[in-house]
Coordinates of N, CA, C and O in Angstrom, one line a residue:
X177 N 113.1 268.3 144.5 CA 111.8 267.7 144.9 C 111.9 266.2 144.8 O 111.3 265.6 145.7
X178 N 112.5 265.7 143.8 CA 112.7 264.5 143.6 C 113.7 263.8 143.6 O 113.9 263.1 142.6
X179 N 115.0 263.8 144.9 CA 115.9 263.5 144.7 C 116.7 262.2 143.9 O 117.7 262.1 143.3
X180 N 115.3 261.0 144.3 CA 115.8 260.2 143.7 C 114.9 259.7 142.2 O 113.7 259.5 142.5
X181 N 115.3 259.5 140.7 CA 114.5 259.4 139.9 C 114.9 257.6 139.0 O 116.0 257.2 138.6
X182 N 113.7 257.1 138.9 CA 114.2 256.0 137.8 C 113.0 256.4 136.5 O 111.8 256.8 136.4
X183 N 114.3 256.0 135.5 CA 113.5 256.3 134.0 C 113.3 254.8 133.6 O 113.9 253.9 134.1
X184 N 112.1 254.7 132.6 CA 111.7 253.9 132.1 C 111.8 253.8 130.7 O 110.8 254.2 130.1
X185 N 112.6 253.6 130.1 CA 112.8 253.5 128.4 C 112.2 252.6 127.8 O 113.0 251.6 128.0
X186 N 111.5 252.2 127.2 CA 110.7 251.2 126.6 C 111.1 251.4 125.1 O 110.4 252.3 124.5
X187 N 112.2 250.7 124.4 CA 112.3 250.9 123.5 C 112.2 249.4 122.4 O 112.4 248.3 122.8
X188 N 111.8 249.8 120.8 CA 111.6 248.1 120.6 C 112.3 247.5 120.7 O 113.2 247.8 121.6
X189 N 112.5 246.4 119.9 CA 113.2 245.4 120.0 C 114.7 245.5 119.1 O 115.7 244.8 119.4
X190 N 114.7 246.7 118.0 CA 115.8 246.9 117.3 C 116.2 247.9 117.2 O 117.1 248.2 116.4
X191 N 115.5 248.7 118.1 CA 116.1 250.2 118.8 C 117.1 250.5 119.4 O 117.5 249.6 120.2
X192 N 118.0 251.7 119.4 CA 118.6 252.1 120.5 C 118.7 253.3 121.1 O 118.0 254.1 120.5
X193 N 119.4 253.8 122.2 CA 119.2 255.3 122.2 C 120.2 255.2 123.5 O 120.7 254.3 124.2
X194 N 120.1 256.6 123.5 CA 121.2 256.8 124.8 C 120.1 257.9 125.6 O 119.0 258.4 125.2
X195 N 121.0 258.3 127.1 CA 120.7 259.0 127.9 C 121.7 259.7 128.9 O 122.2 259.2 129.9
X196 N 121.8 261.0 128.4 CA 122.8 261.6 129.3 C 122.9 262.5 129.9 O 122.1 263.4 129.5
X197 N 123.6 262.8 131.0 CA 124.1 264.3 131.6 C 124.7 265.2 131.5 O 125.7 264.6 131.4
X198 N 125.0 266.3 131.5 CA 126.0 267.2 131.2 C 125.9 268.1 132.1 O 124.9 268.4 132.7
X199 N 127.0 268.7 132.3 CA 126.7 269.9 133.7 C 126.8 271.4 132.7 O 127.2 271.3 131.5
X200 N 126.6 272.6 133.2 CA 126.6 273.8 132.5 C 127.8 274.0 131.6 O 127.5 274.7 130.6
X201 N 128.9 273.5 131.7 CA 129.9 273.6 130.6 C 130.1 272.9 129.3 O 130.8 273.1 128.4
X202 N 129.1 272.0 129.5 CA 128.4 271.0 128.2 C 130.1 269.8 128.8 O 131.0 269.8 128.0
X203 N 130.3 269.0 130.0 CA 130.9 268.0 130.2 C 129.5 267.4 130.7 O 128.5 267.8 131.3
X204 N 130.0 266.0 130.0 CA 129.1 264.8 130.2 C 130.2 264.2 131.4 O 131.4 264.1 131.4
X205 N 128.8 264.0 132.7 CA 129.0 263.2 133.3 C 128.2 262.0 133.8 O 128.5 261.4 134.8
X206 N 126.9 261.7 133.1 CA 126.5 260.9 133.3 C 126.1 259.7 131.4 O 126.0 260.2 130.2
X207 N 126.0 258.8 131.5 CA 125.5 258.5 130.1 C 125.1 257.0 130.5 O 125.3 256.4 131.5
X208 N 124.1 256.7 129.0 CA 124.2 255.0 129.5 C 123.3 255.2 128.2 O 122.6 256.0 127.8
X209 N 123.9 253.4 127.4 CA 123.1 253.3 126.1 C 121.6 252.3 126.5 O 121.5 251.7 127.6
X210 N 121.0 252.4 125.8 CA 119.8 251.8 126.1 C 119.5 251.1 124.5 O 119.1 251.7 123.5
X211 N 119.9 249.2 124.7 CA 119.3 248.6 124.0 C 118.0 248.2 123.7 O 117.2 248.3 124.6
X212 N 117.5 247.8 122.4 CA 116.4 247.4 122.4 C 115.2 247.0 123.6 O 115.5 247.5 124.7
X213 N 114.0 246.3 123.7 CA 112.9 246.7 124.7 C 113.2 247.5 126.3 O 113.7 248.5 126.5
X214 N 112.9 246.8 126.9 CA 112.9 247.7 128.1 C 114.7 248.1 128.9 O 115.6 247.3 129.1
X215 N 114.7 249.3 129.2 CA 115.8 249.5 129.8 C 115.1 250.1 131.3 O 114.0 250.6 131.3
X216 N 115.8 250.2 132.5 CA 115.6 250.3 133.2 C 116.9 250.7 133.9 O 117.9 250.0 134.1
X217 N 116.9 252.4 134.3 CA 118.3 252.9 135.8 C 117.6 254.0 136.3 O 116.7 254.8 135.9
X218 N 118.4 253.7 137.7 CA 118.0 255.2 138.5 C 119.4 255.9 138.5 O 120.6 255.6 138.3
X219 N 118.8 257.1 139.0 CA 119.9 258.1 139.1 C 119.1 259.1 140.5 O 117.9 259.5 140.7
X220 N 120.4 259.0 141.2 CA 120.3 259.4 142.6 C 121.3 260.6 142.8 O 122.6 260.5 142.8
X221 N 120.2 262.2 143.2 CA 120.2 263.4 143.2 C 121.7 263.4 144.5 O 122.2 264.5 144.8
X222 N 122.2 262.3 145.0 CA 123.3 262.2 146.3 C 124.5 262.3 145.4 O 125.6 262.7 145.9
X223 N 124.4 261.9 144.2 CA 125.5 261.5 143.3 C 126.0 262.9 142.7 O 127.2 263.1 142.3
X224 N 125.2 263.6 142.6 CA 125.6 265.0 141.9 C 125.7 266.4 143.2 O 125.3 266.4 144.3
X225 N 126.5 267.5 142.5 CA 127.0 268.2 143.2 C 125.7 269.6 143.3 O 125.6 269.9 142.1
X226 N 125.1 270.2 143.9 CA 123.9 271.3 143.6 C 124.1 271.9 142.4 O 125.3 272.3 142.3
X227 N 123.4 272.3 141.3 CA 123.6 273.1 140.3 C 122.6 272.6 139.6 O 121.8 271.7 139.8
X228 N 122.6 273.7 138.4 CA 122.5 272.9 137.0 C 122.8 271.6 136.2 O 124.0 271.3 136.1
X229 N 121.9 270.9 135.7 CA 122.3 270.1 135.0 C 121.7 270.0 133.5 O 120.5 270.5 133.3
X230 N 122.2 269.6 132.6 CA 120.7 269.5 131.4 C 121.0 267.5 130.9 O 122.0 266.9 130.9
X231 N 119.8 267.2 130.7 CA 119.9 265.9 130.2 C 119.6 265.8 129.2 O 118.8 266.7 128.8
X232 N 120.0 264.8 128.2 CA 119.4 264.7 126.9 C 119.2 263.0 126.9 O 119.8 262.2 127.5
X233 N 118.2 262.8 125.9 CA 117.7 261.4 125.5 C 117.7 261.2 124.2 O 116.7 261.8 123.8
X234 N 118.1 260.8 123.4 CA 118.3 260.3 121.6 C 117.4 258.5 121.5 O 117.4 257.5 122.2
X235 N 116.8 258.9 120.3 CA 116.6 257.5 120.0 C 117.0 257.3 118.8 O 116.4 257.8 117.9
X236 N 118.3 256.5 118.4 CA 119.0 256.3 117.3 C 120.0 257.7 116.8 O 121.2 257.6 117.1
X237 N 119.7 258.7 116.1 CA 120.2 259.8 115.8 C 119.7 261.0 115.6 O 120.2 262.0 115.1
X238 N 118.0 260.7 116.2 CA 117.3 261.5 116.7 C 117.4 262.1 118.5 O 117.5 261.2 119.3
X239 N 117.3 263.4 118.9 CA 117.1 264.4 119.5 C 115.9 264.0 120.3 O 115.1 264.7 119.7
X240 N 115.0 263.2 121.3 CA 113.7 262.8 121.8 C 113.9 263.7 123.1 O 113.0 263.3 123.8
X241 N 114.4 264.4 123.5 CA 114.1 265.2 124.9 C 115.3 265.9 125.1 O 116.3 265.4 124.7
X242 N 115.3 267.0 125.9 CA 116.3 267.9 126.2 C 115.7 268.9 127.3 O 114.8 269.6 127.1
X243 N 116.3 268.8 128.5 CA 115.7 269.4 129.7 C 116.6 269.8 130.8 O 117.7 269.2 131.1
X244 N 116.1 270.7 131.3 CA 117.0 271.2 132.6 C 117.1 270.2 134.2 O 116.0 270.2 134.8
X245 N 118.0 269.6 134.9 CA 117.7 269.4 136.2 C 118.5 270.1 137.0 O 119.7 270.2 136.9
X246 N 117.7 270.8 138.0 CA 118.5 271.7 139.1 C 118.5 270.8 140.8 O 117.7 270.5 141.6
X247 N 119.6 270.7 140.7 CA 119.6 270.0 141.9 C 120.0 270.3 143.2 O 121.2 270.3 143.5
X248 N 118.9 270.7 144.3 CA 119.3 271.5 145.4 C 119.2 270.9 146.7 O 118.2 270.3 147.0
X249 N 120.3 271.2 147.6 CA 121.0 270.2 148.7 C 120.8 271.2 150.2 O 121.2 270.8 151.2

């Protein structure tokens, strides 16, 4: 529905966290760390192959999101 998506991380000033991809076999193919206040990327649904994906988001060594993207072409 949404092929193309940008996230918005707003994180503070001495924060960090990451954000990644993985496809059904648990390989990461997407990642990117996200320093302190604002981080800003898109990720474009042209880049990946149709399937399953799951993403996850951490802030520091915490777990903040974990979800499915299905991406259909």
């Amino acid at each position: 529905e949404h092929p193309d998506t940008t996230e918005d991380g707003g994180l503070s000033e001495n924060e960090t966290g990451t954000f990644e991809i993985y496809d059904v076999v648990g390989k990461k193919i997407f990642g990117t760390l996200l320093l302190g206040r604002k981080n800003t990327f898109a990720i474009t649904g042209e880049a990946f192959d149709k399937g399953i994906y799951f993403y996850r988001a951490t802030l520091g060594n915490i777990n903040i999101s974990t979800d499915k993207i299905v991406i259909i072409k």
